[in-house]
mmCIF file of C-alpha atoms and ligand atoms in Angstrom:
data_model
loop_
_atom_site.group_PDB
_atom_site.id
_atom_site.type_symbol
_atom_site.label_atom_id
_atom_site.label_comp_id
_atom_site.label_asym_id
_atom_site.label_seq_id
_atom_site.Cartn_x
_atom_site.Cartn_y
_atom_site.Cartn_z
ATOM 1 C CA MET A 1 -18.751 -10.479 -12.804
ATOM 2 C CA ILE A 2 -15.703 -8.277 -12.140
ATOM 3 C CA ARG A 3 -16.224 -4.726 -13.470
ATOM 4 C CA GLY A 4 -13.528 -2.914 -11.472
ATOM 5 C CA VAL A 5 -9.989 -3.616 -10.274
ATOM 6 C CA ILE A 6 -8.781 -1.868 -7.109
ATOM 7 C CA PHE A 7 -5.005 -1.709 -6.809
ATOM 8 C CA ASP A 8 -2.950 -1.219 -3.678
ATOM 9 C CA LEU A 9 -0.236 1.397 -4.268
ATOM 10 C CA ASP A 10 2.927 0.673 -2.222
ATOM 11 C CA GLY A 11 4.384 -2.657 -3.315
ATOM 12 C CA VAL A 12 1.933 -3.270 -6.178
ATOM 13 C CA LEU A 13 2.164 -0.223 -8.463
ATOM 14 C CA VAL A 14 5.337 1.427 -7.126
ATOM 15 C CA THR A 15 8.470 0.504 -5.192
ATOM 16 C CA THR A 16 8.037 2.677 -2.137
ATOM 17 C CA ASP A 17 8.511 -0.089 0.449
ATOM 18 C CA GLU A 18 12.303 0.390 0.354
ATOM 19 C CA LEU A 19 11.835 4.134 0.984
ATOM 20 C CA HIS A 20 9.548 3.406 3.953
ATOM 21 C CA TYR A 21 12.272 1.060 5.226
ATOM 22 C CA GLN A 22 15.023 3.672 4.910
ATOM 23 C CA ALA A 23 12.977 6.368 6.681
ATOM 24 C CA TRP A 24 11.863 4.090 9.550
ATOM 25 C CA ARG A 25 15.421 2.762 9.834
ATOM 26 C CA GLN A 26 16.764 6.268 10.462
ATOM 27 C CA VAL A 27 14.108 6.880 13.127
ATOM 28 C CA ALA A 28 14.729 3.516 14.831
ATOM 29 C CA ASP A 29 18.533 3.868 14.705
ATOM 30 C CA ARG A 30 18.405 7.279 16.381
ATOM 31 C CA GLU A 31 16.250 5.805 19.161
ATOM 32 C CA GLY A 32 18.532 2.750 19.488
ATOM 33 C CA ILE A 33 15.678 0.403 18.517
ATOM 34 C CA TYR A 34 16.393 -2.744 16.507
ATOM 35 C CA PHE A 35 14.736 -2.689 13.075
ATOM 36 C CA ASP A 36 15.291 -4.786 9.958
ATOM 37 C CA ARG A 37 13.665 -5.649 6.618
ATOM 38 C CA THR A 38 11.689 -8.534 8.124
ATOM 39 C CA ILE A 39 10.064 -6.172 10.622
ATOM 40 C CA ASN A 40 9.566 -3.674 7.770
ATOM 41 C CA HIS A 41 7.599 -6.332 5.904
ATOM 42 C CA GLN A 42 5.051 -6.359 8.758
ATOM 43 C CA LEU A 43 4.429 -2.640 8.122
ATOM 44 C CA ARG A 44 3.095 -3.161 4.608
ATOM 45 C CA GLY A 45 -0.374 -1.714 4.228
ATOM 46 C CA VAL A 46 -0.434 -0.717 7.914
ATOM 47 C CA SER A 47 -0.973 2.957 8.833
ATOM 48 C CA ARG A 48 1.882 5.233 9.940
ATOM 49 C CA MET A 49 0.946 5.258 13.643
ATOM 50 C CA GLU A 50 0.299 1.510 13.707
ATOM 51 C CA SER A 51 3.668 0.987 11.999
ATOM 52 C CA LEU A 52 5.323 3.038 14.730
ATOM 53 C CA GLU A 53 3.647 0.918 17.423
ATOM 54 C CA ILE A 54 5.099 -2.233 15.808
ATOM 55 C CA ILE A 55 8.584 -0.655 15.784
ATOM 56 C CA LEU A 56 8.254 0.480 19.414
ATOM 57 C CA GLU A 57 7.507 -3.106 20.529
ATOM 58 C CA ARG A 58 11.313 -3.512 20.575
ATOM 59 C CA ALA A 59 12.008 -0.262 22.448
ATOM 60 C CA GLY A 60 13.463 -0.460 25.937
ATOM 61 C CA ARG A 61 11.005 2.061 27.366
ATOM 62 C CA ALA A 62 7.501 3.468 26.994
ATOM 63 C CA TYR A 63 6.969 6.512 24.751
ATOM 64 C CA THR A 64 4.462 9.295 25.498
ATOM 65 C CA PRO A 65 1.806 10.200 22.902
ATOM 66 C CA GLU A 66 3.755 13.424 22.205
ATOM 67 C CA GLU A 67 6.985 11.502 21.594
ATOM 68 C CA LYS A 68 5.159 9.070 19.305
ATOM 69 C CA SER A 69 3.677 11.887 17.323
ATOM 70 C CA ALA A 70 7.134 13.507 16.973
ATOM 71 C CA LEU A 71 8.667 10.215 15.773
ATOM 72 C CA ALA A 72 5.876 9.677 13.215
ATOM 73 C CA ASN A 73 6.314 13.237 11.953
ATOM 74 C CA ARG A 74 10.062 12.757 11.683
ATOM 75 C CA LYS A 75 9.596 9.537 9.716
ATOM 76 C CA ASN A 76 7.140 11.235 7.365
ATOM 77 C CA HIS A 77 9.515 14.141 6.822
ATOM 78 C CA LEU A 78 12.380 11.755 5.956
ATOM 79 C CA TYR A 79 10.048 9.657 3.767
ATOM 80 C CA ARG A 80 8.787 12.685 1.840
ATOM 81 C CA GLU A 81 12.389 13.753 1.219
ATOM 82 C CA LEU A 82 13.017 10.288 -0.263
ATOM 83 C CA LEU A 83 9.803 10.491 -2.335
ATOM 84 C CA ARG A 84 11.355 13.458 -4.156
ATOM 85 C CA THR A 85 13.652 10.947 -5.875
ATOM 86 C CA LEU A 86 10.679 9.010 -7.351
ATOM 87 C CA THR A 87 10.178 9.127 -11.126
ATOM 88 C CA ALA A 88 8.151 7.220 -13.726
ATOM 89 C CA ALA A 89 10.962 4.620 -13.630
ATOM 90 C CA ASP A 90 9.711 3.587 -10.171
ATOM 91 C CA VAL A 91 6.427 2.302 -11.572
ATOM 92 C CA LEU A 92 6.807 -1.477 -11.248
ATOM 93 C CA PRO A 93 7.265 -3.638 -14.378
ATOM 94 C CA GLY A 94 4.063 -4.659 -16.135
ATOM 95 C CA VAL A 95 1.862 -1.969 -14.571
ATOM 96 C CA GLN A 96 1.329 0.240 -17.637
ATOM 97 C CA ALA A 97 0.636 -2.692 -19.974
ATOM 98 C CA LEU A 98 -1.805 -4.296 -17.555
ATOM 99 C CA LEU A 99 -3.698 -1.050 -16.927
ATOM 100 C CA ALA A 100 -4.014 -0.537 -20.694
ATOM 101 C CA GLU A 101 -5.242 -4.121 -21.201
ATOM 102 C CA LEU A 102 -7.837 -3.768 -18.433
ATOM 103 C CA ARG A 103 -9.040 -0.467 -19.894
ATOM 104 C CA ARG A 104 -9.446 -2.072 -23.320
ATOM 105 C CA ARG A 105 -11.778 -4.566 -21.655
ATOM 106 C CA GLY A 106 -13.859 -1.744 -20.167
ATOM 107 C CA ILE A 107 -12.728 -2.460 -16.603
ATOM 108 C CA ARG A 108 -12.855 0.497 -14.208
ATOM 109 C CA LEU A 109 -9.639 1.159 -12.304
ATOM 110 C CA ALA A 110 -8.997 2.453 -8.784
ATOM 111 C CA VAL A 111 -6.267 2.819 -6.179
ATOM 112 C CA ALA A 112 -6.883 1.985 -2.502
ATOM 113 C CA SER A 113 -3.920 2.932 -0.338
ATOM 114 C CA SER A 114 -3.392 3.415 3.402
ATOM 115 C CA SER A 115 -0.872 6.130 2.584
ATOM 116 C CA LYS A 116 -1.559 9.803 3.188
ATOM 117 C CA ASN A 117 1.213 10.419 0.645
ATOM 118 C CA ALA A 118 -0.631 8.547 -2.138
ATOM 119 C CA PRO A 119 -1.557 11.705 -4.139
ATOM 120 C CA LEU A 120 2.078 12.866 -4.064
ATOM 121 C CA ILE A 121 3.362 9.418 -5.096
ATOM 122 C CA LEU A 122 0.843 9.040 -7.958
ATOM 123 C CA SER A 123 1.725 12.432 -9.307
ATOM 124 C CA ARG A 124 5.521 11.912 -9.008
ATOM 125 C CA VAL A 125 5.413 8.639 -10.964
ATOM 126 C CA GLY A 126 2.992 9.973 -13.598
ATOM 127 C CA LEU A 127 -0.001 7.771 -12.647
ATOM 128 C CA LYS A 128 -2.248 10.592 -11.399
ATOM 129 C CA ASP A 129 -4.644 10.344 -14.351
ATOM 130 C CA ALA A 130 -4.418 6.582 -14.861
ATOM 131 C CA PHE A 131 -7.309 5.739 -12.500
ATOM 132 C CA ASP A 132 -11.041 6.437 -12.372
ATOM 133 C CA ALA A 133 -10.938 6.744 -8.571
ATOM 134 C CA VAL A 134 -8.457 7.016 -5.713
ATOM 135 C CA ALA A 135 -9.140 6.344 -2.015
ATOM 136 C CA ASP A 136 -6.232 6.861 0.372
ATOM 137 C CA GLY A 137 -5.128 7.447 3.953
ATOM 138 C CA ASN A 138 -6.509 10.993 3.882
ATOM 139 C CA ASP A 139 -10.059 9.730 3.285
ATOM 140 C CA ILE A 140 -10.414 7.032 5.928
ATOM 141 C CA THR A 141 -10.574 6.604 9.695
ATOM 142 C CA HIS A 142 -9.629 2.901 9.817
ATOM 143 C CA SER A 143 -6.730 1.583 7.774
ATOM 144 C CA LYS A 144 -6.242 -1.928 6.390
ATOM 145 C CA PRO A 145 -7.135 -4.639 7.468
ATOM 146 C CA ASP A 146 -10.344 -2.641 7.907
ATOM 147 C CA PRO A 147 -12.327 -2.741 4.617
ATOM 148 C CA GLU A 148 -13.065 1.019 4.653
ATOM 149 C CA VAL A 149 -10.570 2.120 1.963
ATOM 150 C CA PHE A 150 -11.732 -0.621 -0.449
ATOM 151 C CA LEU A 151 -15.434 0.116 0.099
ATOM 152 C CA LEU A 152 -14.767 3.802 -0.541
ATOM 153 C CA ALA A 153 -12.831 3.025 -3.736
ATOM 154 C CA ALA A 154 -15.718 0.836 -5.001
ATOM 155 C CA GLU A 155 -18.246 3.549 -4.151
ATOM 156 C CA ARG A 156 -16.153 6.107 -6.042
ATOM 157 C CA LEU A 157 -16.086 3.738 -9.027
ATOM 158 C CA GLY A 158 -19.873 3.431 -8.806
ATOM 159 C CA LEU A 159 -19.579 -0.347 -8.341
ATOM 160 C CA LEU A 160 -20.790 -2.894 -5.802
ATOM 161 C CA PRO A 161 -18.149 -4.694 -3.705
ATOM 162 C CA GLU A 162 -18.884 -8.010 -5.413
ATOM 163 C CA GLU A 163 -18.088 -6.404 -8.774
ATOM 164 C CA CYS A 164 -14.540 -5.521 -7.615
ATOM 165 C CA LEU A 165 -11.218 -7.363 -7.470
ATOM 166 C CA VAL A 166 -8.531 -6.171 -5.033
ATOM 167 C CA VAL A 167 -4.836 -6.544 -5.967
ATOM 168 C CA GLU A 168 -2.654 -6.439 -2.839
ATOM 169 C CA ASP A 169 0.862 -7.291 -1.650
ATOM 170 C CA ALA A 170 0.120 -7.088 2.096
ATOM 171 C CA ALA A 171 -1.654 -9.563 4.352
ATOM 172 C CA ALA A 172 -3.508 -6.599 5.943
ATOM 173 C CA GLY A 173 -4.783 -5.547 2.503
ATOM 174 C CA ILE A 174 -5.834 -9.061 1.491
ATOM 175 C CA GLU A 175 -7.833 -9.295 4.717
ATOM 176 C CA GLY A 176 -9.353 -5.848 4.123
ATOM 177 C CA GLY A 177 -10.372 -6.774 0.570
ATOM 178 C CA ARG A 178 -11.998 -9.992 1.757
ATOM 179 C CA ARG A 179 -13.821 -8.201 4.571
ATOM 180 C CA ALA A 180 -15.118 -5.745 1.956
ATOM 181 C CA GLY A 181 -16.717 -8.706 0.162
ATOM 182 C CA MET A 182 -14.367 -8.441 -2.829
ATOM 183 C CA ALA A 183 -12.349 -11.017 -4.754
ATOM 184 C CA VAL A 184 -8.604 -10.783 -3.994
ATOM 185 C CA PHE A 185 -5.437 -11.345 -6.024
ATOM 186 C CA GLY A 186 -2.080 -11.414 -4.218
ATOM 187 C CA ILE A 187 1.235 -9.950 -5.354
ATOM 188 C CA GLY A 188 3.942 -11.962 -3.645
ATOM 189 C CA THR A 189 4.782 -15.589 -2.882
ATOM 190 C CA PRO A 190 3.121 -18.367 -0.856
ATOM 191 C CA GLU A 191 5.632 -17.433 1.892
ATOM 192 C CA THR A 192 4.719 -13.722 2.023
ATOM 193 C CA LEU A 193 0.993 -14.311 1.418
ATOM 194 C CA PRO A 194 -0.011 -17.703 2.783
ATOM 195 C CA LYS A 195 -3.681 -18.638 2.292
ATOM 196 C CA VAL A 196 -4.007 -16.558 -0.872
ATOM 197 C CA GLU A 197 -5.001 -18.855 -3.723
ATOM 198 C CA ARG A 198 -4.506 -16.531 -6.681
ATOM 199 C CA LEU A 199 -0.994 -15.062 -6.687
ATOM 200 C CA ALA A 200 1.695 -13.642 -8.989
ATOM 201 C CA ALA A 201 5.206 -12.463 -8.110
ATOM 202 C CA GLY A 202 4.490 -9.098 -9.762
ATOM 203 C CA LEU A 203 2.074 -7.533 -12.223
ATOM 204 C CA ALA A 204 4.524 -8.349 -15.027
ATOM 205 C CA ASP A 205 3.873 -12.018 -14.256
ATOM 206 C CA THR A 206 0.146 -11.884 -14.947
ATOM 207 C CA THR A 207 -2.334 -10.597 -17.530
ATOM 208 C CA ALA A 208 -5.844 -9.152 -17.529
ATOM 209 C CA GLU A 209 -7.095 -12.689 -18.131
ATOM 210 C CA GLY A 210 -4.962 -13.928 -15.225
ATOM 211 C CA LEU A 211 -6.605 -11.379 -12.949
ATOM 212 C CA LEU A 212 -10.169 -11.621 -14.226
ATOM 213 C CA GLY A 213 -10.338 -15.136 -15.587
ATOM 214 C CA PRO A 214 -11.284 -15.971 -19.184
ATOM 215 C CA GLY A 215 -14.133 -14.088 -20.807
HETATM 216 P P1 LIG B 1 1.980 7.034 4.973
HETATM 217 P P2 LIG B 1 -0.398 0.968 0.766
HETATM 218 C C1 LIG B 1 0.800 1.885 2.978
HETATM 219 O O1 LIG B 1 0.464 2.037 1.636
HETATM 220 C C2 LIG B 1 2.196 1.296 3.134
HETATM 221 O O2 LIG B 1 2.236 -0.031 2.619
HETATM 222 C C3 LIG B 1 2.565 1.264 4.594
HETATM 223 O O3 LIG B 1 3.873 0.739 4.755
HETATM 224 C C4 LIG B 1 2.483 2.697 5.173
HETATM 225 O O4 LIG B 1 2.771 2.690 6.565
HETATM 226 C C5 LIG B 1 1.078 3.233 4.936
HETATM 227 O O5 LIG B 1 0.784 3.200 3.547
HETATM 228 C C6 LIG B 1 0.924 4.658 5.442
HETATM 229 O O6 LIG B 1 1.741 5.474 4.664
HETATM 230 O O7 LIG B 1 2.891 7.119 6.165
HETATM 231 O O8 LIG B 1 2.616 7.526 3.692
HETATM 232 O O9 LIG B 1 0.634 7.665 5.226
HETATM 233 O O10 LIG B 1 0.411 -0.297 0.699
HETATM 234 O O11 LIG B 1 -1.737 0.794 1.478
HETATM 235 O O12 LIG B 1 -0.522 1.666 -0.566
HETATM 236 MG MG1 LIG B 2 1.045 -2.440 -0.288
#
């Protein structure tokens, strides 16, 4: 029986993926590296340094560890500047109603995000106190698709993995949730999340019953 729902942050609760895109785009443009929204989609749920490695696959030369670290820092600086524009209006449609419905059913709620900026994002959009537990990029050594962040979120909820459902928009997160031994629910389409049976386009397109099943 599902007793806790563990939500991904970027792309499920808030619309930060466009801000990641804009920040990476500025970094890639300055380096003369091709980057577009399709490549950006591959960065969903993936850590900052792993995202940079994906972007550098199209670079015409090798980068030293120091250069990589400087590029990642520059991206994070640009991204954090963009995060200053976030408000409660950036919480995706359906989130508040669904969280309230799940709470009414006694379901425990958590966030599991690869982002080291998750605390800043949650506080900017007014969701800081909406969850019983948060596990994020600051707490883990292996990011999605590793199950670590989901297992930590479940532990912080005081629940077993099999009592948790993961809601994710990224293939890396779906894989991480499954490897954690949890049920998964995808936010996206059969094109963006192939092989995910239970899917909705957004949280506004489902209900607590849709997530948990009848009961
Ligand atoms: P940061 P999530 C992930 O968050 C993003 O989807 C991914 O694009 C980003 O690279 C990663 O966080 C790290 O973010 O640079 O802020 O530490 O989807 O797991 O909530
Ligand atoms: Mg995501």
